[in-house]
XYZ file of C-alpha atoms in Angstrom:
100
model
C 147.933 109.307 60.952
C 146.555 105.783 60.726
C 143.057 105.027 61.369
C 142.561 102.723 64.353
C 138.760 102.039 64.740
C 137.051 100.158 61.693
C 133.454 99.588 63.075
C 131.428 100.554 66.054
C 127.658 99.125 67.028
C 126.970 102.000 69.258
C 123.499 103.022 69.502
C 122.381 100.754 66.604
C 120.501 98.212 68.979
C 118.795 101.049 70.309
C 117.543 102.404 67.108
C 116.283 98.886 66.156
C 114.508 98.270 69.260
C 112.503 101.734 69.354
C 110.330 100.496 66.486
C 110.602 96.657 67.732
C 112.345 93.917 66.116
C 109.818 92.322 63.939
C 109.873 88.652 62.173
C 110.056 89.402 58.237
C 106.683 89.607 56.477
C 106.076 86.751 54.077
C 106.413 88.241 50.635
C 103.556 86.369 48.654
C 99.800 86.446 49.133
C 98.029 83.313 50.569
C 97.539 80.863 47.771
C 100.017 82.532 45.180
C 103.116 80.835 44.130
C 104.635 83.642 43.132
C 108.248 84.187 44.501
C 108.622 80.755 45.305
C 111.540 78.401 44.269
C 110.982 76.895 40.682
C 111.932 73.592 41.489
C 109.337 73.496 44.646
C 106.615 74.835 41.977
C 107.442 72.022 39.470
C 107.235 69.579 42.076
C 104.144 71.312 43.553
C 102.293 70.723 40.025
C 103.257 67.033 39.866
C 101.984 66.299 43.625
C 98.645 68.001 42.788
C 98.242 65.172 40.028
C 97.675 62.638 42.777
C 95.863 64.630 45.446
C 92.734 63.193 46.393
C 91.134 66.512 46.492
C 91.465 66.814 42.562
C 90.492 62.857 42.241
C 94.111 62.330 40.716
C 94.298 58.621 42.257
C 92.292 56.124 40.654
C 89.964 54.349 42.912
C 91.089 50.991 42.794
C 94.735 52.116 43.823
C 93.284 54.303 46.606
C 91.527 51.194 47.635
C 94.488 48.866 47.641
C 96.695 51.575 49.357
C 93.933 51.650 52.133
C 94.018 48.141 52.441
C 97.629 47.908 52.746
C 97.807 50.611 55.244
C 95.044 48.770 57.422
C 96.971 45.717 57.485
C 100.340 47.294 58.337
C 98.417 49.035 61.474
C 96.651 45.674 62.635
C 100.361 44.068 62.442
C 102.077 46.826 64.652
C 98.955 46.662 67.127
C 99.349 43.157 67.332
C 103.259 43.337 67.942
C 102.999 46.135 70.361
C 100.134 44.422 72.518
C 101.271 43.930 76.003
C 101.455 39.978 77.135
C 99.616 38.704 79.896
C 102.218 37.488 82.984
C 101.947 33.686 83.695
C 99.660 33.111 86.674
C 100.993 30.976 89.321
C 99.652 27.534 89.792
C 96.771 27.355 92.408
C 97.438 25.861 95.732
C 101.279 26.759 95.837
C 103.099 27.312 99.020
C 103.588 30.874 100.195
C 106.979 32.121 100.894
C 108.161 32.664 104.300
C 105.889 29.783 105.765
C 102.996 29.750 108.013
C 103.002 32.320 110.616
C 101.419 31.369 114.133
């Protein structure tokens, strides 16, 4: 006789929820790079060379970049500043005329 049913999920979710469904744990120790993608590790090595913590960037380059950032910030602030509306001329006539 031919087999009809190939799969069922009966009782599986109950068994899974008995102990609670938890997020998978991180496999590496904090600060350890074991188990990480090799391309990421290689990129991390080169990125650390330019890290300020290690003193990688030369002082002149760091100062030049900071000046450029400050100039760009000032330009965006000046561009985004709200403009003052024009004041009406003094002594102008009011709408609707004078009421008695």
